[in-house]
Coordinates of C-alpha atoms in Angstrom, one line a residue:
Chain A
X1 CA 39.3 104.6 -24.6
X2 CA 35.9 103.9 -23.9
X3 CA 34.2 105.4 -21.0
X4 CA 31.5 103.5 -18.2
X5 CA 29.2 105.8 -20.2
X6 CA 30.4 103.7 -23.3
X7 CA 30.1 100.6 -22.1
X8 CA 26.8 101.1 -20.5
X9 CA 25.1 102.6 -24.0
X10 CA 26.2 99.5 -25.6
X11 CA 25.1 97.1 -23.0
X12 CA 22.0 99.4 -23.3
X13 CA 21.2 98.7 -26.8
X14 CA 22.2 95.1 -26.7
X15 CA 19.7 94.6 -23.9
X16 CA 17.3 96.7 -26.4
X17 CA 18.0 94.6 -29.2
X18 CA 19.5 91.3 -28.7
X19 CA 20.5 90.9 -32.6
X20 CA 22.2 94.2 -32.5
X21 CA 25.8 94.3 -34.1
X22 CA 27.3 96.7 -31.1
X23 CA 28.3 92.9 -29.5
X24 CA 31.4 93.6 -31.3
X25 CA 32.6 96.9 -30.1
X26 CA 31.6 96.1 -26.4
X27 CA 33.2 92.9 -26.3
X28 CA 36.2 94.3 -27.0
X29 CA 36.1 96.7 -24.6
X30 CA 35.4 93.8 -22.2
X31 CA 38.2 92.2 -23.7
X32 CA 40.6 95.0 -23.0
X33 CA 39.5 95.3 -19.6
X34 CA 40.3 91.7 -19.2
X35 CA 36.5 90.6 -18.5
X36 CA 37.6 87.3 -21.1
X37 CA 34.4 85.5 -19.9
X38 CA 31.6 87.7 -20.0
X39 CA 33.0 89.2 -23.6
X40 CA 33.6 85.7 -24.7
X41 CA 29.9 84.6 -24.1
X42 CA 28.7 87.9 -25.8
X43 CA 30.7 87.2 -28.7
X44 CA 29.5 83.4 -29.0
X45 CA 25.8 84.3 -28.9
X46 CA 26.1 87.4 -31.0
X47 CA 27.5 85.0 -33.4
X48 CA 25.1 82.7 -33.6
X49 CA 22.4 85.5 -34.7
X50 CA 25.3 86.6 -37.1
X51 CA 27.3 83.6 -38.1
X52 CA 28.8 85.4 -41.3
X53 CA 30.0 88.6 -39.3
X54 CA 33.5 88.9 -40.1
X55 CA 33.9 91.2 -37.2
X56 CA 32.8 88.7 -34.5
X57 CA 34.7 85.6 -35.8
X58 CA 37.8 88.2 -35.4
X59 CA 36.8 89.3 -31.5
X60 CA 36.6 85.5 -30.7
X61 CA 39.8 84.9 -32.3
X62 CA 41.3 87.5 -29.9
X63 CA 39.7 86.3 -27.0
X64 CA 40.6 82.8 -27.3
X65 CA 44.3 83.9 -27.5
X66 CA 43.8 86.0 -24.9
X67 CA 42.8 83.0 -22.4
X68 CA 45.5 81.1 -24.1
X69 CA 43.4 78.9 -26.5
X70 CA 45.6 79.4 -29.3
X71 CA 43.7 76.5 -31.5
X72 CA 40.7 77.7 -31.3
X73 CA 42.2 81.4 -31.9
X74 CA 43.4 80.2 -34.9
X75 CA 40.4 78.6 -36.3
X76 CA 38.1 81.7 -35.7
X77 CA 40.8 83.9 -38.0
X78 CA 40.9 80.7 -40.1
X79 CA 37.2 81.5 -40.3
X80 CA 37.8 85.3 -40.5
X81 CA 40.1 84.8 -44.0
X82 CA 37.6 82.7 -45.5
X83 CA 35.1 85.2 -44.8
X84 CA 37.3 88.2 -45.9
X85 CA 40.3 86.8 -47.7
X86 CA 43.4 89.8 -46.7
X87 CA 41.8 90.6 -43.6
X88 CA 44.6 92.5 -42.1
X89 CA 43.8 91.2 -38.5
X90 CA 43.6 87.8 -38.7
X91 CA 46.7 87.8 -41.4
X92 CA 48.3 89.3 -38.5
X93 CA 46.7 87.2 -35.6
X94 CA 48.0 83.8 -37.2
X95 CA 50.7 84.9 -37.8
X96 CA 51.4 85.8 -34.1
X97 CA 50.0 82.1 -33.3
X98 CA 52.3 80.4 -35.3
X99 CA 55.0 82.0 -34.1
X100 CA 54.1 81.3 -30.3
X101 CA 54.6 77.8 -31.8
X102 CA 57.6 78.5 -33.8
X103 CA 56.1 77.1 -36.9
X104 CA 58.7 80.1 -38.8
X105 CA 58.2 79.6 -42.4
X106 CA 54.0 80.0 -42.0
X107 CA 54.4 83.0 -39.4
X108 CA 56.8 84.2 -42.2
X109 CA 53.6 83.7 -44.9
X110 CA 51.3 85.6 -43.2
X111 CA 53.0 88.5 -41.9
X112 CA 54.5 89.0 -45.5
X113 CA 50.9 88.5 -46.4
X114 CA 50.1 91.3 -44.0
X115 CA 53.0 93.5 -45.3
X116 CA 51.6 93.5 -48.7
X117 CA 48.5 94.6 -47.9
X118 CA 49.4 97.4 -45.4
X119 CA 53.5 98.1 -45.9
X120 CA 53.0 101.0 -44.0
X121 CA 51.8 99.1 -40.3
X122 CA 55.5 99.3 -38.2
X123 CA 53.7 96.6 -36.3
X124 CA 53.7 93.6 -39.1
X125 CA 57.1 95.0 -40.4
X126 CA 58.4 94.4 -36.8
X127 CA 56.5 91.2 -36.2
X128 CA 58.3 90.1 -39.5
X129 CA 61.5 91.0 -38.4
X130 CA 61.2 89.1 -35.2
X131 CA 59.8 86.1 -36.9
X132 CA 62.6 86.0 -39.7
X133 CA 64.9 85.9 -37.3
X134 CA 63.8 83.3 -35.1
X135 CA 63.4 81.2 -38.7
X136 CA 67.3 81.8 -39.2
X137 CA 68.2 80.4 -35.3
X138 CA 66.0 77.9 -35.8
X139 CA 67.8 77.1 -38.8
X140 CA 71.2 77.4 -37.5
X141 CA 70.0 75.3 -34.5
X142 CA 69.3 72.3 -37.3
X143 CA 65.6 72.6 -35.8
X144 CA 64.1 74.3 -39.4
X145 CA 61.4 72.5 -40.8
X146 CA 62.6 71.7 -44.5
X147 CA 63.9 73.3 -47.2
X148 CA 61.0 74.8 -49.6
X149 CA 61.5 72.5 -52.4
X150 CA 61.1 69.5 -50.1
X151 CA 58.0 71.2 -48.4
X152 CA 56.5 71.8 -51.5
X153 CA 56.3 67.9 -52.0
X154 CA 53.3 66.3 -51.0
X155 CA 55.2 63.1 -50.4
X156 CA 56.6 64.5 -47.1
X157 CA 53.4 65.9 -45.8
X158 CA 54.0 64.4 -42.8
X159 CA 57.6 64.8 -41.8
X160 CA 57.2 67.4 -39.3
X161 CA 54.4 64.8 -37.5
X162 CA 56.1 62.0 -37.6
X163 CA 59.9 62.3 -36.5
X164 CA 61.0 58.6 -35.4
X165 CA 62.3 56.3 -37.5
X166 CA 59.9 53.9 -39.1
X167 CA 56.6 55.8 -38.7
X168 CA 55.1 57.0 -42.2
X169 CA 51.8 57.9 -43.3
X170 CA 49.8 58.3 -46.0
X171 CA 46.7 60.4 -47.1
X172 CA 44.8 59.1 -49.8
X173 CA 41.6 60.1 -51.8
X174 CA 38.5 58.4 -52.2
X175 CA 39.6 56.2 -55.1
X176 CA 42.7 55.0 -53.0
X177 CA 45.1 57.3 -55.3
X178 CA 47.5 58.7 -52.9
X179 CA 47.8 62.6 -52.2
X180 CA 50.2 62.8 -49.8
X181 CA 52.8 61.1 -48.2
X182 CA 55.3 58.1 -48.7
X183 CA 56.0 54.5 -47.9
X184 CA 59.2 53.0 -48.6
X185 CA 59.8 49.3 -48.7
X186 CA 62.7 47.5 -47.5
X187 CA 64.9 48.5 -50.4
X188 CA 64.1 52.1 -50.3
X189 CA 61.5 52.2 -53.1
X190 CA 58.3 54.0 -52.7
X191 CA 55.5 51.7 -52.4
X192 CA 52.9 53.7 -51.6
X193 CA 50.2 53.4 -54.2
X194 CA 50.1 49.5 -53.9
X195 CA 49.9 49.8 -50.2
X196 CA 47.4 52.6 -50.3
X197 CA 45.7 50.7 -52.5
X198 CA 45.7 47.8 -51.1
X199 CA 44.8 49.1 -47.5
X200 CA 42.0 51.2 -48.4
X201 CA 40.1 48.1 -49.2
X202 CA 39.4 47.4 -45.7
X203 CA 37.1 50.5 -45.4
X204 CA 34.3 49.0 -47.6
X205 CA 34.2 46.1 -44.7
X206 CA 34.6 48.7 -42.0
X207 CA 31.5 50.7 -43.5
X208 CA 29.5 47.4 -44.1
X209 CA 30.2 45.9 -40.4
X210 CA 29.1 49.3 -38.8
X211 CA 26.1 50.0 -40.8
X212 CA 24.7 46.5 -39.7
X213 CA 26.4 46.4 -35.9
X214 CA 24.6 49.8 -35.6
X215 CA 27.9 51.5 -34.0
X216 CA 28.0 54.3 -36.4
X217 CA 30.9 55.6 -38.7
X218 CA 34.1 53.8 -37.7
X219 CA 36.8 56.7 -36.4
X220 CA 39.4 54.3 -36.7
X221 CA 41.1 50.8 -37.3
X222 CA 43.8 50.0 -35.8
X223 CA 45.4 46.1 -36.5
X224 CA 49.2 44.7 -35.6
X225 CA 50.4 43.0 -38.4
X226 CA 54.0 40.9 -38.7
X227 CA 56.6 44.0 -39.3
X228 CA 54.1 47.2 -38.5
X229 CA 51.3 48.5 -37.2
X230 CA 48.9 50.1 -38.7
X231 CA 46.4 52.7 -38.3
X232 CA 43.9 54.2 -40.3
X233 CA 40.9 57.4 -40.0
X234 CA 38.7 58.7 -42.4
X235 CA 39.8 61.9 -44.2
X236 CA 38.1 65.0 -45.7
X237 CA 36.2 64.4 -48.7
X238 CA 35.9 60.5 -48.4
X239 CA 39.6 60.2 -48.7
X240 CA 41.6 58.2 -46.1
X241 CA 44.5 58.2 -43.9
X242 CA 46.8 55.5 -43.3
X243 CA 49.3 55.3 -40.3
X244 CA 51.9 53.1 -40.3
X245 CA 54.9 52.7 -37.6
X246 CA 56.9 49.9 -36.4
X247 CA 55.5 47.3 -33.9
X248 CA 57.3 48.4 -30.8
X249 CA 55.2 51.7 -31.1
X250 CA 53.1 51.9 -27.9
X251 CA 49.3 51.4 -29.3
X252 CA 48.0 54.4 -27.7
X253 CA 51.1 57.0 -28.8
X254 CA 49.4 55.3 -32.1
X255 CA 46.6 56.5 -31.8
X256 CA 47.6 60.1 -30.6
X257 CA 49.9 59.9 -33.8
X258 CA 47.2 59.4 -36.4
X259 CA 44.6 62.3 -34.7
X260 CA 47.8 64.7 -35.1
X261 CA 48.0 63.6 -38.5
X262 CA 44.6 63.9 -39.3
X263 CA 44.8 67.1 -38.5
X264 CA 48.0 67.8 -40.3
X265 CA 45.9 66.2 -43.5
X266 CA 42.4 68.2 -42.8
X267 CA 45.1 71.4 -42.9
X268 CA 47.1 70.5 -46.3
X269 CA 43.8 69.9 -47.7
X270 CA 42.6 73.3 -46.7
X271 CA 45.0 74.8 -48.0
X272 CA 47.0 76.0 -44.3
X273 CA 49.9 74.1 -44.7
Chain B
X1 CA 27.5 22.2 -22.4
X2 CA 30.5 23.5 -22.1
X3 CA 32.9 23.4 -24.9
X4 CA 36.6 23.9 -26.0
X5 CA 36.1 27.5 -25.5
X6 CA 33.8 28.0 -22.7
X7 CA 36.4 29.1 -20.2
X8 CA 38.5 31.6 -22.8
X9 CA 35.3 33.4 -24.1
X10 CA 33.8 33.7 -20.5
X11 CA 37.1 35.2 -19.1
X12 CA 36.9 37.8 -21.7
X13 CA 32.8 37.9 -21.4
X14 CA 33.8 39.2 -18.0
X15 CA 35.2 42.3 -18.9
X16 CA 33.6 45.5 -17.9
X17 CA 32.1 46.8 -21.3
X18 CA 31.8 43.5 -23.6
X19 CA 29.1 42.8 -25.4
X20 CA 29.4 40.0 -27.3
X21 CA 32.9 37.4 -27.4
X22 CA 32.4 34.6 -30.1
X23 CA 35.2 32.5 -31.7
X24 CA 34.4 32.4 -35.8
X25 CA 35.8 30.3 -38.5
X26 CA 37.3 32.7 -40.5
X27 CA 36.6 31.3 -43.8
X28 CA 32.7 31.5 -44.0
X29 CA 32.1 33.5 -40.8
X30 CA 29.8 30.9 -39.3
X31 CA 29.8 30.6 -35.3
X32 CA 32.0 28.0 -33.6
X33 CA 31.3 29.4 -29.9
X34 CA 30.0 32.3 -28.5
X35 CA 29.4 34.3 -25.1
X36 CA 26.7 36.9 -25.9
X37 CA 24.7 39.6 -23.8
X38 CA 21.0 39.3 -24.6
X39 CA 20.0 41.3 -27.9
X40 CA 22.9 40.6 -29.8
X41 CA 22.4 39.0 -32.9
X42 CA 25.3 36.2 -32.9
X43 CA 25.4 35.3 -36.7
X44 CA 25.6 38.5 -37.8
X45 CA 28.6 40.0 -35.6
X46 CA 30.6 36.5 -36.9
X47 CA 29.9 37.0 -40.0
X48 CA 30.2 40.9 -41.0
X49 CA 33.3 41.0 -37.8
X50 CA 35.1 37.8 -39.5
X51 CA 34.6 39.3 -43.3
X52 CA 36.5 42.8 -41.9
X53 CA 39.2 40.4 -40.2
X54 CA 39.8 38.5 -43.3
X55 CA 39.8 41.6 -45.6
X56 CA 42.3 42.9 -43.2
X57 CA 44.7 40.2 -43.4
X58 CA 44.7 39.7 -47.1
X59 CA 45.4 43.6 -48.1
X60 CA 48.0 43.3 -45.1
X61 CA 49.6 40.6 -47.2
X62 CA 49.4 42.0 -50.4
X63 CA 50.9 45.4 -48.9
X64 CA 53.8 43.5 -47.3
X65 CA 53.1 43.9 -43.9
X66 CA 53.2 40.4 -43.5
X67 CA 49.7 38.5 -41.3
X68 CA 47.9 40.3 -39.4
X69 CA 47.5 39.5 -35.4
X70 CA 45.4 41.8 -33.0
X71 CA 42.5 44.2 -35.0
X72 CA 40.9 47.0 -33.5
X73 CA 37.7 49.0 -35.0
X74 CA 36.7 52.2 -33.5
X75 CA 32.9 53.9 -33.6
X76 CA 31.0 55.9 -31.3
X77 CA 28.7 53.4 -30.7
X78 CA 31.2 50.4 -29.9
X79 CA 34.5 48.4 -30.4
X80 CA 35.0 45.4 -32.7
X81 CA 38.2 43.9 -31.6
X82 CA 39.5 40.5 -33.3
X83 CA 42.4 38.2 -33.6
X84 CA 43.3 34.9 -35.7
X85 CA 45.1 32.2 -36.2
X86 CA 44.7 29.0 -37.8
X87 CA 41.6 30.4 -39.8
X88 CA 39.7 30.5 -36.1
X89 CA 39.0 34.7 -35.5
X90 CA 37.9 35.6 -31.7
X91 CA 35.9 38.4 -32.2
X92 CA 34.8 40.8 -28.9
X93 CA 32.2 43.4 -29.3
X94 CA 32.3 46.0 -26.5
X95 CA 31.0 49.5 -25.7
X96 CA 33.0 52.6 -26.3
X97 CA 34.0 52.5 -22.2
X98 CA 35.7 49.3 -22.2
X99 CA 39.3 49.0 -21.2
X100 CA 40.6 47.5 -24.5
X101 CA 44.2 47.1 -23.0
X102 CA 42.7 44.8 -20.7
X103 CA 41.0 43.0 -23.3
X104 CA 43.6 43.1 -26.1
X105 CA 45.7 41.0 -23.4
X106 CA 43.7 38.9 -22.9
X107 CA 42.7 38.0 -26.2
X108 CA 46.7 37.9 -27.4
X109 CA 46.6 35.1 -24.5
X110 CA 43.9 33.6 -26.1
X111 CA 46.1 32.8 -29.6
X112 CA 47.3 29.6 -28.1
X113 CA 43.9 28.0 -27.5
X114 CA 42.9 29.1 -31.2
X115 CA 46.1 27.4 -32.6
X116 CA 45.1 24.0 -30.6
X117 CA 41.6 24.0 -31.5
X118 CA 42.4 24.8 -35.3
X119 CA 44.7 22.2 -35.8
X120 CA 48.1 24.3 -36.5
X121 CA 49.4 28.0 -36.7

């Protein structure tokens, strides 16, 4: 437990030396003394002298969950992994998020994750225990995600997005070559190349009109057509999502729709989901 | 001097936010009628708006989703919102600010005037 002495060293040194590393250590003593804002700043400008410190990206990540910002948490130990791939903290730290959110089967991937690396922590093993066994109500409750061989499938990317009846969407790369996600016609067949295809050919318009309007990069398109409508964003890498639900959908729960499955996509592509 | 459109493109031109309302022949983009804030550049909205409208509706059709009716661009810098019928496209340009329920209404009420000026649906 850090003493006043402690705390005031640290403070001491950082007022010293402004790029000192000792941001860390006396954040989190903030932190645990619930002084979320003050360590919070600390941590953000201590960061941007050392954006690469592994260390720093994991004290944000606790202080954001700490005030409840479990996005941004999960980003910073997103961050962390990347940074130090088996970091034992943030393996455990996302794991905790996506629990809070009852998203089972990942909590279950990191904690297991965590396990490996340290069998001997009673914390992760308990953590797993907990989550496995909310995955199993969940699963008795009909409220599981999939089963692993349909999650593995790129074609239902989007399931756990889009629930209604008649929403799909599609993620396709830069050449209009689908990645993710399915579109069945009428007759239950999977169209989703042609449409991909056929959709993404609005984009070269979209660019052109912006360019020359001056607005800047289009976000989004969104048109009504006879049986649909459809919505579309840019994606990572020059790729593209397409939305497309039926035409009683409200147009602004369209929109909300596609920025949750951008996001959904941006993840897949990174490799979270 | 007024003409057929005068009254349709001001009502929208009164919206909080638009820039720009013009009513295009869809086929080579060039200007039937327009309502235009100073410093936009009329031929150039018809044309590059009514090419994105008409690429729209064609890969619509070829995807089976049937003709397109209302289309909505987003950027930071603005809106492009059109509709069609009868190869006429009413184009609106408006900031990012601009109510575009408001303006999505009243361009959906709009239709009918397109379809009598054009000659058919």
């Amino acid at each position: 437990m850090a003493t006043s002495d402690d705390i005031r060293r640290m403070s001491d040194e950082l007022a010293r030396d402004p790029g000192s590393r000792v941001f860390v250590p006396l954040g989190d003593v903030l932190r645990r003394q619930g002084q979320y804002d003050i360590a919070l700043k600390m941590a953000l400008k201590g960061l941007e002298r050392h954006p690469h410190l592994v260390e720093g990206h994991d004290l944000l990540a606790r202080l954001y969950v700490d005030r409840g910002e479990f996005e941004k948490g999960f980003d910073e130990w997103d961050m962390v992994l990347r940074l130090s791939p088996g970091h034992l903290g943030a393996l455990k730290g996302l794991g905790f998020i996506c629990y809070q959110h009852e998203r089972f089967a990942d909590a279950e991937r990191y904690l297991s994750a965590a396990a490996r690396i340290d069998p001997a922590d009673a914390e992760v093993a308990s953590a797993l225990e907990h989550v496995q066994a909310g995955h199993l109500q969940a699963a008795r409750a009909g409220e599981t995600p999939l089963p692993a061989s349909i999650a593995a499938d790129s074609r239902f990317l989007f399931v756990d997005v889009l629930r209604e009846d008649g929403q799909t969407a599609l993620l396709l790369d830069q050449q209009g070559l689908v990645l993710a996600g399915a579109y069945f016609n009428a007759d239950g067949v999977d169209v989703a190349q042609n449409v991909g295809a056929e959709l993404s050919g609005v984009t070269d318009a979209a660019r052109r009109a912006t360019r020359h309007l001056a607005l800047g990069d289009w976000s989004s398109i969104v048109f009504e057509t006879e049986v649909a409508v459809v919505a579309m964003a840019p994606a990572p890498s020059d790729g593209l999502l397409v939305l497309a639900t039926t035409r009683e959908t409200p147009l602004g729960l369209v929109r909300r729709l596609l920025d949750r499955c951008s996001e959904h996509a941006a993840r897949w592509l990174r490799g979270l989901i | 001097m007024a003409g057929v459109f005068t009254p349709m493109l001001q009502a929208i031109g009164r919206h909080r936010g638009v820039t720009a309302a013009l009513v295009v022949d869809e086929r080579d983009g060039i200007v039937v009628e327009s309502h235009l804030h100073v410093g936009v550049e009329e031929d150039r909205v018809a044309a590059l708006a009514a090419s994105l409208y008409r690429k729209a509706r064609l890969s619509s059709r070829a995807a089976g989703m049937g003709a397109v009716s209302f289309m909505q661009l987003e950027a930071p810098g603005g809106r492009l919102c059109a509709i069609g019928a009868a190869e006429l496209v009413l184009i609106v340009v408006a900031q990012p600010s601009v109510n575009v329920g408001l303006v999505r209404v009243e361009m959906l009420r709009s239709i009918a005037r397109l379809v009598e000026a054009g000659g058919g649906a």
